[in-house]
Short mmCIF file of C-alpha atoms and ligand atoms in Angstrom, two decimals:
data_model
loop_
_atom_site.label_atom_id
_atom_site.label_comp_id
_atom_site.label_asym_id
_atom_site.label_seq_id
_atom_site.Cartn_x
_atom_site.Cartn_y
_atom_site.Cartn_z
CA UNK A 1 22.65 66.40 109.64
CA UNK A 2 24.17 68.51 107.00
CA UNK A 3 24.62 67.49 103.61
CA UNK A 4 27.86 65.48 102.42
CA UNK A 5 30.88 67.78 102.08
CA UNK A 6 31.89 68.00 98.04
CA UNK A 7 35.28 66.19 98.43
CA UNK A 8 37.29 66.42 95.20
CA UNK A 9 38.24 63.19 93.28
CA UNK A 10 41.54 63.48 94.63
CA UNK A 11 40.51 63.66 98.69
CA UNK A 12 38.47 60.63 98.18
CA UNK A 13 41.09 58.63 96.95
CA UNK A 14 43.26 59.41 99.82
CA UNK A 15 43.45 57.26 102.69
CA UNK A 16 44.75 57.91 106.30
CA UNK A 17 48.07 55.72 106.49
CA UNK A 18 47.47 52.16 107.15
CA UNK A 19 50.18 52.64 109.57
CA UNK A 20 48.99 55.82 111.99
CA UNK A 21 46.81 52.97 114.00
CA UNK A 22 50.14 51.28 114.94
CA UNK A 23 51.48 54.83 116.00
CA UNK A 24 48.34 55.45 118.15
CA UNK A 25 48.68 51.96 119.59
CA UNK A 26 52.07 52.95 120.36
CA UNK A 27 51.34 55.48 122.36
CA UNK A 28 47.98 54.38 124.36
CA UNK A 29 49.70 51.03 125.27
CA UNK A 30 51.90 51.37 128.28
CA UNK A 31 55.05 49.53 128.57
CA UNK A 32 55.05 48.83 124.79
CA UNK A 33 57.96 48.04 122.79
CA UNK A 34 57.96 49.97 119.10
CA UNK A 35 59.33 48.46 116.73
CA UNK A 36 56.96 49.81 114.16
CA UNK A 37 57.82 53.31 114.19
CA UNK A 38 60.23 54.61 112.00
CA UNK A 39 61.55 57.72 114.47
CA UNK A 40 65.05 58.24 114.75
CA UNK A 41 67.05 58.00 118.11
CA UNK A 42 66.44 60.88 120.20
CA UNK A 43 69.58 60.68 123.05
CA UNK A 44 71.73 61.79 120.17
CA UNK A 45 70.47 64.76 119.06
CA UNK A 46 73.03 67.53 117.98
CA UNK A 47 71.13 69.79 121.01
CA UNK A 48 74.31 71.74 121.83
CA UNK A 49 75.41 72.14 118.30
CA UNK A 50 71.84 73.64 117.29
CA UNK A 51 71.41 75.49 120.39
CA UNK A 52 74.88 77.29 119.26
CA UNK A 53 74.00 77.87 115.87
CA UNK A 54 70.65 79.16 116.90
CA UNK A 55 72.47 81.56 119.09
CA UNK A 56 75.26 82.66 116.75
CA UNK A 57 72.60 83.38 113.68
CA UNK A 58 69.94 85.28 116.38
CA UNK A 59 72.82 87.10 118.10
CA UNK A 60 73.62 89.27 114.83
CA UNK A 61 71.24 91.51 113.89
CA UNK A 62 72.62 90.78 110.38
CA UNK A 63 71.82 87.11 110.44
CA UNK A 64 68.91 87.36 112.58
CA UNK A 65 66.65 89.58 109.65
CA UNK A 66 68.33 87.10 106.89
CA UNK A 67 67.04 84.24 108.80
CA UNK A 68 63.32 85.27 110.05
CA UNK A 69 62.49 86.60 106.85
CA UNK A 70 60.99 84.65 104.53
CA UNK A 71 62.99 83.07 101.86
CA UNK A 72 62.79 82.21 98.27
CA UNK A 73 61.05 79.65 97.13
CA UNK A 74 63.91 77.46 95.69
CA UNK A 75 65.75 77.90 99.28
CA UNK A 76 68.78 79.78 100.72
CA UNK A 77 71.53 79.66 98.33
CA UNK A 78 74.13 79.21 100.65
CA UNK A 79 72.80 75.67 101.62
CA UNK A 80 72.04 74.85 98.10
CA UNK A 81 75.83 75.56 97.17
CA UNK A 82 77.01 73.28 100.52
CA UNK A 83 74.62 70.77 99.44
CA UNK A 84 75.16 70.08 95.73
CA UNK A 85 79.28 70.21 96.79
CA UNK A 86 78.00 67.45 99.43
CA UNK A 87 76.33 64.93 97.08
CA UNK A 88 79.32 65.56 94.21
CA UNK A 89 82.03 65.15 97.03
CA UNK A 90 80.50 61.79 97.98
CA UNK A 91 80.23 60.79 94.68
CA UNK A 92 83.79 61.81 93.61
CA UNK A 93 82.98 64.22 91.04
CA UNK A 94 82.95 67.88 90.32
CA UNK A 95 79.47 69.84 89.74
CA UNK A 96 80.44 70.98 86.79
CA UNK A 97 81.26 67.79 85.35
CA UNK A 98 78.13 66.36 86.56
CA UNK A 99 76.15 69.56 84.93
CA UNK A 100 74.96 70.13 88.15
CA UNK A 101 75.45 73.40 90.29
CA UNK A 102 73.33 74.97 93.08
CA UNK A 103 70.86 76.22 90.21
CA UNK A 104 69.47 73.03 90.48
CA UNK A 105 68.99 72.25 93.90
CA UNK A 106 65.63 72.64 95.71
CA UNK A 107 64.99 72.80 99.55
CA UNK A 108 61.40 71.45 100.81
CA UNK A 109 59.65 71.12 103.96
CA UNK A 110 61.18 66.98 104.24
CA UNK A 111 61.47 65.11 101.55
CA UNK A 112 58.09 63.98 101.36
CA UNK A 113 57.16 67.54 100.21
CA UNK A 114 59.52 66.62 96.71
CA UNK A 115 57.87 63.43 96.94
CA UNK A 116 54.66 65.06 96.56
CA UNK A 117 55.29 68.07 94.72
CA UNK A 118 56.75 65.58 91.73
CA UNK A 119 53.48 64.16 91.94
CA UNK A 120 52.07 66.84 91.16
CA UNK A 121 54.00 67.83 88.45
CA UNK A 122 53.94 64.37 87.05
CA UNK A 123 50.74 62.44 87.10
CA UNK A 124 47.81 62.19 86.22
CA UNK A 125 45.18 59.19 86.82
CA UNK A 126 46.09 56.10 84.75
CA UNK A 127 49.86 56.73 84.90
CA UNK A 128 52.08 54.06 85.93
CA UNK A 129 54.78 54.20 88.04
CA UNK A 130 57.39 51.44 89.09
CA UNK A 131 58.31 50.62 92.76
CA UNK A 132 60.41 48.16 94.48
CA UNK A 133 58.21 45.16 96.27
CA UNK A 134 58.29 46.02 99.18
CA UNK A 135 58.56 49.85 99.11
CA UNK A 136 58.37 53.04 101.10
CA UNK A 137 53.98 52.83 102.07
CA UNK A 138 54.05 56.57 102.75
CA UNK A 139 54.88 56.99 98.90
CA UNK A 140 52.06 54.39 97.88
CA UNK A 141 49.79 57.09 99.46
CA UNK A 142 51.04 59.83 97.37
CA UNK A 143 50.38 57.86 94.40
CA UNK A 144 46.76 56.91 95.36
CA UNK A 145 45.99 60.14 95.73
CA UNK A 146 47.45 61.20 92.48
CA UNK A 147 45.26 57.53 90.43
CA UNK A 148 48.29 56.32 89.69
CA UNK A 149 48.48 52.98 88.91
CA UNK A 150 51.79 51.11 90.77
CA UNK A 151 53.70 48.45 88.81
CA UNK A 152 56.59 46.17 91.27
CA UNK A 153 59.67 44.91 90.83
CA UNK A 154 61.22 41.87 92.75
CA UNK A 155 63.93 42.89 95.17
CA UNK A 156 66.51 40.09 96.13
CA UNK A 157 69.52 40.89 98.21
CA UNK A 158 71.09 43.25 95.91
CA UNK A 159 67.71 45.66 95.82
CA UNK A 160 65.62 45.95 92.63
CA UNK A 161 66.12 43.14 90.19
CA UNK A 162 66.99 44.91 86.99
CA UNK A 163 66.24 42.09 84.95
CA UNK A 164 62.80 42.04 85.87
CA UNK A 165 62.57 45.78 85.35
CA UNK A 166 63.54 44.95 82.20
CA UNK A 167 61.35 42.48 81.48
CA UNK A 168 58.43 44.66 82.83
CA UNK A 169 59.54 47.54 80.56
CA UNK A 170 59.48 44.81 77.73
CA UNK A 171 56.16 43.85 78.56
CA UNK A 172 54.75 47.38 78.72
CA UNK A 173 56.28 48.44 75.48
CA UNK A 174 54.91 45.69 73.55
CA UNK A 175 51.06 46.22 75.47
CA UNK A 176 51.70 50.24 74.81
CA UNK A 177 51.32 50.78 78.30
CA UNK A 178 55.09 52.33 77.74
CA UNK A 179 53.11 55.60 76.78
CA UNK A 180 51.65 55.67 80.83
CA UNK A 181 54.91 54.83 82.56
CA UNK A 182 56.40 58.76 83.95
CA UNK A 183 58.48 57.48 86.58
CA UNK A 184 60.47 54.55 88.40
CA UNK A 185 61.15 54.89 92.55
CA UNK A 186 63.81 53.57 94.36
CA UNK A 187 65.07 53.67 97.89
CA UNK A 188 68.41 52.67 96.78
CA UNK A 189 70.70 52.62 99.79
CA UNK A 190 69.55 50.88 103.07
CA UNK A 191 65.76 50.99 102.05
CA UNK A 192 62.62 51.56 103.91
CA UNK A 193 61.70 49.19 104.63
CA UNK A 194 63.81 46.07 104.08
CA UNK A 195 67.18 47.61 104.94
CA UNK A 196 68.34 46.54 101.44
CA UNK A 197 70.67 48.36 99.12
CA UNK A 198 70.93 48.56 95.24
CA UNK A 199 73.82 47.27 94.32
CA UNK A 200 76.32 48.96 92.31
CA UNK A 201 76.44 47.41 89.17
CA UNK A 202 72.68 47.78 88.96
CA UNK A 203 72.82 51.67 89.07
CA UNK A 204 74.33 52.17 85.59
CA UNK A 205 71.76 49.73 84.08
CA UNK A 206 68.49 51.45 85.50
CA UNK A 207 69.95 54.89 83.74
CA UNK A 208 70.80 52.69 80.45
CA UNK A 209 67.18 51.21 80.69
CA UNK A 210 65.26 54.17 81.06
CA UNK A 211 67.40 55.87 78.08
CA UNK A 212 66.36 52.68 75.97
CA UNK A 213 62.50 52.72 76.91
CA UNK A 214 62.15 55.95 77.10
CA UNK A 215 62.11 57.28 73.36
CA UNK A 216 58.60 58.68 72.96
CA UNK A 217 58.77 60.47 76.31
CA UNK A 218 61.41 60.68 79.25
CA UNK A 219 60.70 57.98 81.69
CA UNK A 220 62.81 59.65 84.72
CA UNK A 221 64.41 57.55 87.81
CA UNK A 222 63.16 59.54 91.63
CA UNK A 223 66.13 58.03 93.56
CA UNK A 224 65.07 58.42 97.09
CA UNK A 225 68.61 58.73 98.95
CA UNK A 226 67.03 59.02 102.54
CA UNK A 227 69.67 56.85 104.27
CA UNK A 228 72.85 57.05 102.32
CA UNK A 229 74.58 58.63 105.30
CA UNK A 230 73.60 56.32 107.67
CA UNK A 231 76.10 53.19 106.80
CA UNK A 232 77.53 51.20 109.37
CA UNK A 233 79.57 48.73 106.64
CA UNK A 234 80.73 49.33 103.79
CA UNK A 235 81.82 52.01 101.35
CA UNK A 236 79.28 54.28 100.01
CA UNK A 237 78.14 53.60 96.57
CA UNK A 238 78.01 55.78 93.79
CA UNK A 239 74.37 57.28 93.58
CA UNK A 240 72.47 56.79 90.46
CA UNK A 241 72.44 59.93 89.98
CA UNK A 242 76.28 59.98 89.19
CA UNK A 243 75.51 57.69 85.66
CA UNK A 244 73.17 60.73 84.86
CA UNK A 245 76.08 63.08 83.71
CA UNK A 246 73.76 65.49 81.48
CA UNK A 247 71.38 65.65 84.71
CA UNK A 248 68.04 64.85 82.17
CA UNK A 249 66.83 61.46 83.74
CA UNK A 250 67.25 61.29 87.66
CA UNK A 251 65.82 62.83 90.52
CA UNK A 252 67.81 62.99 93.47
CA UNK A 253 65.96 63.15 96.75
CA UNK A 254 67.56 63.10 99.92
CA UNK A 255 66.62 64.60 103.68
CA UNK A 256 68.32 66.09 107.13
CA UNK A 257 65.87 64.24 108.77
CA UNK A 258 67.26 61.04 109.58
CA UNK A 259 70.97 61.97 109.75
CA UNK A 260 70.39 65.46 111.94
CA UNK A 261 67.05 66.06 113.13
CA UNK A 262 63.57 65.33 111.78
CA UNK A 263 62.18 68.40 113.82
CA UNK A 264 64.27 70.86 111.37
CA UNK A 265 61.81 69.15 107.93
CA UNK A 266 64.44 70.04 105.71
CA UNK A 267 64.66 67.88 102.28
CA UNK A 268 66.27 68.78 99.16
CA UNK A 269 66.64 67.36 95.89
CA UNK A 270 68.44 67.47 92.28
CA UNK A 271 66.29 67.81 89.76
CA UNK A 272 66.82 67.65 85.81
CA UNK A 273 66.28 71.29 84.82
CA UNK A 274 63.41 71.69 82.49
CA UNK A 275 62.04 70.23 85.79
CA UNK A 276 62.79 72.27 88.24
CA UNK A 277 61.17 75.12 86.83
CA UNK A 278 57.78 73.11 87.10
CA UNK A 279 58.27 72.09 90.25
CA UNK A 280 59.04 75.69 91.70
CA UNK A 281 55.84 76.66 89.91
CA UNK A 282 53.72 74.38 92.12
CA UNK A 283 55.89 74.96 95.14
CA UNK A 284 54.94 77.97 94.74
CA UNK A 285 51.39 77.85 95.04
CA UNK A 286 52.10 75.47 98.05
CA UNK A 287 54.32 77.64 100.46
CA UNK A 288 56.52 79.72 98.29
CA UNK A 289 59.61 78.75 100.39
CA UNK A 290 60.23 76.13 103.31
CA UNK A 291 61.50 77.33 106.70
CA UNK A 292 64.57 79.67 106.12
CA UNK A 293 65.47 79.50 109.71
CA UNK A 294 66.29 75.71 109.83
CA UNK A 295 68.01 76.41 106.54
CA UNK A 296 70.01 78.63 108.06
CA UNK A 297 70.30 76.31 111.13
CA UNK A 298 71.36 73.48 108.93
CA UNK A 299 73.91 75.69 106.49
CA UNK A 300 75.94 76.37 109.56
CA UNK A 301 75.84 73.03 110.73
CA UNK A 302 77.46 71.90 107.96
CA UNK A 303 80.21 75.05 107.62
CA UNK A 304 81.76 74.51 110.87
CA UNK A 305 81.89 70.63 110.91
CA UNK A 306 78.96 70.02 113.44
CA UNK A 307 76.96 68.17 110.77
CA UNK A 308 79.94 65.70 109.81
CA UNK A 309 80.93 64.97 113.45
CA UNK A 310 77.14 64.27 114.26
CA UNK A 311 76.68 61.81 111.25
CA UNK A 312 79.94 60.02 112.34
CA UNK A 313 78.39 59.67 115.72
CA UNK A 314 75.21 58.25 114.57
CA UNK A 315 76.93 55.79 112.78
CA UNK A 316 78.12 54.33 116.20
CA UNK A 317 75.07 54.82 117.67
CA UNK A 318 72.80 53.17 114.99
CA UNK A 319 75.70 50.56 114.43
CA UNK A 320 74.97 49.59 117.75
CA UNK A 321 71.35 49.35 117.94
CA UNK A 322 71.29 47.23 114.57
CA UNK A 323 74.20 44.24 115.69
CA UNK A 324 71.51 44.49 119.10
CA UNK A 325 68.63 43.39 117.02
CA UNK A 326 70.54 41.14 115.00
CA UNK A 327 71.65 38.84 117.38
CA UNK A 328 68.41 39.13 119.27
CA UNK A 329 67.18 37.79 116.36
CA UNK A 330 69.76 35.19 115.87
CA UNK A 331 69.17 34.00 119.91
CA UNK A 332 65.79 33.67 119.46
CA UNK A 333 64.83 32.56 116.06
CA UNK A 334 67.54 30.54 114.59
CA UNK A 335 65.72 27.70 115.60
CA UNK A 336 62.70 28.62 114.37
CA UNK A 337 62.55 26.96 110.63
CA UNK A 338 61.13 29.30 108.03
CA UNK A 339 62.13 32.41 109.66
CA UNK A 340 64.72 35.04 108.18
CA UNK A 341 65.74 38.55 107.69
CA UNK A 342 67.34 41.03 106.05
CA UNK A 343 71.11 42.30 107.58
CA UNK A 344 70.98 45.86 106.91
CA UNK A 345 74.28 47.21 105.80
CA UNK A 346 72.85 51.19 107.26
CA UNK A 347 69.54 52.64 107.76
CA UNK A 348 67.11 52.34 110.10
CA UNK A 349 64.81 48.91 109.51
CA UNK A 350 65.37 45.10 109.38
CA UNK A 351 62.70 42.96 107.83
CA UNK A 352 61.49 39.55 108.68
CA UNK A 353 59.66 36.95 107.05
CA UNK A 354 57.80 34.16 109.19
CA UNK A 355 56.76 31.19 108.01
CA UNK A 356 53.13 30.83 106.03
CA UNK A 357 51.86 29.22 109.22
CA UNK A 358 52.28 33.28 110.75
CA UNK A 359 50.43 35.70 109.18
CA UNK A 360 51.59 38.98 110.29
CA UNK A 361 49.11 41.89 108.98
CA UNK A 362 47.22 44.31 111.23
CA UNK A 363 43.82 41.68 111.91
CA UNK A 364 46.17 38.53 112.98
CA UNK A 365 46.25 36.28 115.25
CA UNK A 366 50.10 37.33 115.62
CA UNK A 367 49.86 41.08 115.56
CA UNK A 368 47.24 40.69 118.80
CA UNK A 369 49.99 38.34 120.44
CA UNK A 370 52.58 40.71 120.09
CA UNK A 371 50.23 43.39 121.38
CA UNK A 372 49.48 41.58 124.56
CA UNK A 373 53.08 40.80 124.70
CA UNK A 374 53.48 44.36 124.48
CA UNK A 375 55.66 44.64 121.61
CA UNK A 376 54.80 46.26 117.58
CA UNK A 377 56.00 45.92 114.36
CA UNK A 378 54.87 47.57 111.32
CA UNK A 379 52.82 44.61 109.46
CA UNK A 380 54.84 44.09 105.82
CA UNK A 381 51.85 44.15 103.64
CA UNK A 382 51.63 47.62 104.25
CA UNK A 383 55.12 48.40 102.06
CA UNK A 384 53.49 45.90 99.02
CA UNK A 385 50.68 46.63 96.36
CA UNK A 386 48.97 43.60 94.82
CA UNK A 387 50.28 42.04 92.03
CA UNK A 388 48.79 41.30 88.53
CA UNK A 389 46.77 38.57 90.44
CA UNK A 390 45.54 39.97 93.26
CA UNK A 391 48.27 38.64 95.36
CA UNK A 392 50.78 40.00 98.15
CA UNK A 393 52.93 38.57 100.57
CA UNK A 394 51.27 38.30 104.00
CA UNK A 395 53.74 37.01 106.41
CA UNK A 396 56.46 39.85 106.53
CA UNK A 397 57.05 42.80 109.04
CA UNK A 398 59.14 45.96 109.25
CA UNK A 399 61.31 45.87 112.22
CA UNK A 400 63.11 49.37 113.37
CA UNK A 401 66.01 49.61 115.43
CA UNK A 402 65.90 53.88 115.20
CA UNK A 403 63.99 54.81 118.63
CA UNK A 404 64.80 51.76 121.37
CA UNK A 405 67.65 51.42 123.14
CA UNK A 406 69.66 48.15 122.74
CA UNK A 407 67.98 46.30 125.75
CA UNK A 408 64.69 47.71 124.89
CA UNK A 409 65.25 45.95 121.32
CA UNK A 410 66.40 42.41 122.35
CA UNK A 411 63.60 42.42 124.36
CA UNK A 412 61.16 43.19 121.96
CA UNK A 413 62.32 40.86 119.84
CA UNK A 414 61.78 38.02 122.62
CA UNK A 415 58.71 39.33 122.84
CA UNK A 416 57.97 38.81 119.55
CA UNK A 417 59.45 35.04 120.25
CA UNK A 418 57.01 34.18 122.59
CA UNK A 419 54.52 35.57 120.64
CA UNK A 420 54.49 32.96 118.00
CA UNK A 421 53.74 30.24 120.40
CA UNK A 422 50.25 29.35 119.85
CA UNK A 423 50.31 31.00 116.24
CA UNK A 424 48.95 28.71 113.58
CA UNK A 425 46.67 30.32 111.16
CA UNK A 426 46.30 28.88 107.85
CA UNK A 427 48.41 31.33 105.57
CA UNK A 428 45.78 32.57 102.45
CA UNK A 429 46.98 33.76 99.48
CA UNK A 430 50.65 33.89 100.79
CA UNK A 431 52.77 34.52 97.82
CA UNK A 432 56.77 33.27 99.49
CA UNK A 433 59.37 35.05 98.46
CA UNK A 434 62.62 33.76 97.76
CA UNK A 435 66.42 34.92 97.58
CA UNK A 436 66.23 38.44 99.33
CA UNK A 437 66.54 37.20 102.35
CA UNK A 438 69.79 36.52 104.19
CA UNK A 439 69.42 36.10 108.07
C1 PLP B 1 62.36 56.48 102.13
C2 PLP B 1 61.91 57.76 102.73
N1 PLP B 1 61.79 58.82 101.92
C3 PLP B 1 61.39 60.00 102.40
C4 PLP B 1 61.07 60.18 103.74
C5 PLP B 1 60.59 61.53 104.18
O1 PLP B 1 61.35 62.09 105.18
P1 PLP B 1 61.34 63.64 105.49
O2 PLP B 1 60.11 64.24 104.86
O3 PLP B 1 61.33 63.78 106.95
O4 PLP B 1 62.56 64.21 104.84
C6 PLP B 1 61.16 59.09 104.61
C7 PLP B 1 60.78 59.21 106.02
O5 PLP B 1 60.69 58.29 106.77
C8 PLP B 1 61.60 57.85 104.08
O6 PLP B 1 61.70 56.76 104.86
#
């Protein structure tokens, strides 16, 4: 046997996701119904628009050298220009009056690499940073591996409760914890993983708060934007971002992923600029650019209208999918007391709560139903860190309407019906939740 290998601090607090099981059960189990993964629908892939673009930029010599060369690490300029014209548009203001210009815009490999990288640039063990309970479990990962220590807020149905952000920040300035606190992450619109949105009047206040707490140090706001483009009701909100006019307190994160094509790992963000510097440092040291070809892809995309008519289409699509879960849901469950969920106004996930009788994480009773049912979910526990004592709620899951068609899902969700006959575990430490749910 040879000796141990001499992990560093940091590898050894890293876990595999809780969640890659459920992906390899996916995948071994014939037949199975997903609705734990959070892929996006594949039959509407802009094929033909890429395939064109790819052409167009490889048929001139020109383009072609521009595009298989490596870039710079801050990404193609062109794209950053389209993109920080993209976020102002939506948000009805001009760069300039937002102190924002293409300067400071960064392009990663996804999202998750920003979500890293400001890790990095961040943290150090014993920091705290706030989250939304539930919240995004891929970003609990980066955390662990950075020691942080995660602090939650309450969601109800209109996302974070500010009040008890406020009376968290209250609590931690009069312990001097305040000194630890760097950062607070939201998935404001449609979020992973409880389909909820932040609503507006709330996105003005979490700028005002962190101005207020932050006086020693600037407490800064990562708003994690993944979904804004896919709505399906609704106007679009303003993004937090917008109530951040001198561009010194929030991060703006969003992705191509989910509304073009998650094989093109193309993330950007908008960062305050004494930040961006830091983060370009480390970047550096990482990859010193991400792919300039799907840059390039993706700049095109958006010049000649491809990107715009594909989002539109998604809408439809996803639209679809969602109102197929949700009255799969309503069929089968409405009867069943102490079951609810959320109604996603966009996005990608529903979530469900079952009674305390049904405990849903990965060793229960109902999890191995579903399985010989042949259907998944994504066990809710996983999106939760335990609260000041010890507690987390136990009987919630993650449902995704992305990858199945709209058979597939009303199905699945039957399955899941039958599935709790024969259920009746006695629920430990089950903290309920009230008010966010609305099904
Ligand atoms: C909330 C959220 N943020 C970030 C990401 C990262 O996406 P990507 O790295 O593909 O841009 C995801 C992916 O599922 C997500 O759900």
């Amino acid at each position: 046997m040879p000796a141990p290998l001499p992990l560093s601090q940091q590898a050894l607090r890293t876990a595999d996701s809780p969640i890659s099981y459920f992906i390899q059960k996916a995948i071994e189990t014939k037949g199975l119904i997903s609705l734990a993964a959070g892929l996006v629908d594949e039959s509407s892939f802009p094929t033909a628009d890429i395939a064109a673009v790819v052409a167009a930029i490889l048929g001139d010599p020109e383009s072609a050298r521009m595009a298989l060369q490596y870039g710079s690490t801050q990404g193609y300029p062109k794209l950053r220009e389209q993109i920080v014209n993209m976020v102002c548009d939506a948000d009805g203001v001009r760069p300039a009056d937002a102190n924002l210009s293409a300067q400071d815009v960064i392009l990663t490999t996804g999202s998750q690499q920003l979500l890293y990288l400001l890790g990095e640039a961040l943290f150090d063990p014993g920091d705290i940073v706030i989250c939304e309970a539930p919240s995004y479990f891929v970003y609990h990962g980066v955390l662990q591996t950075r020691g942080v220590r995660t602090l939650s807020v309450p969601m109800d149905a209109g996302g974070m409760d500010v009040d008890a952000l406020e009376a968290l920040l209250i609590k931690l300035e009069a312990s001097g914890e305040i000194a630890k606190l760097k950062l607070i992450y939201t998935v404001d619109y449609y979020q992973n993983p409880t389909g909820l949105t932040l609503a507006e009047e709330r996105r003005p206040r979490l700028v005002e708060l962190v101005k207020r707490f932050g006086k020693r140090h600037r407490i800064l706001i990562l708003e994690d934007a993944a979904y804004r483009e896919l709505r399906y009701d609704g106007r679009d909100l303003p993004s937090i971002k917008k109530f951040d006019p001198t561009n010194q307190y929030v991060i703006y994160t969003s992705t191509f992923s989910k509304p073009c094509a998650p094989g093109l790992k193309t993330g950007y963000a908008l960062l305050p600029r004494d930040l961006l510097g830091v983060v370009l440092n480390l970047k550096g040291n990482h990859d010193f650019g991400s792919s300039n070809l799907a840059q390039h892809i993706i700049s095109r995309l958006l010049a000649n209208g491809a990107y715009s008519r594909h989002v539109e289409t998604l809408r439809g699509v996803y639209r679809t999918k969602r109102d197929a879960m949700l009255a799969a849901l309503t069929e089968e469950f409405a009867d069943m007391p102490g079951v609810t969920w959320t109604v996603p106004a966009g996005g990608l996930y529903v979530w469900a709560t079952f009674p305390d009788s049904i405990p849903t994480g990965p060793d229960s009773t109902f999890v191995k139903r579903c399985l010989e049912e042949g259907v998944l979910y994504v066990p809710g526990e996983f999106g939760h860190v335990v609260d000041e004592f010890g507690r987390k709620p136990l009987t919630e899951t993650r449902l995704s309407f992305g990858v199945s068609c709209p058979e597939q899902l009303a199905e699945g969700i039957r399955r899941m019906r039958r599935a709790c006959d024969g259920v009746k575990e006695p629920a430990k430490r089950v903290e309920k939740r009230v008010g966010v749910l609305v099904g």
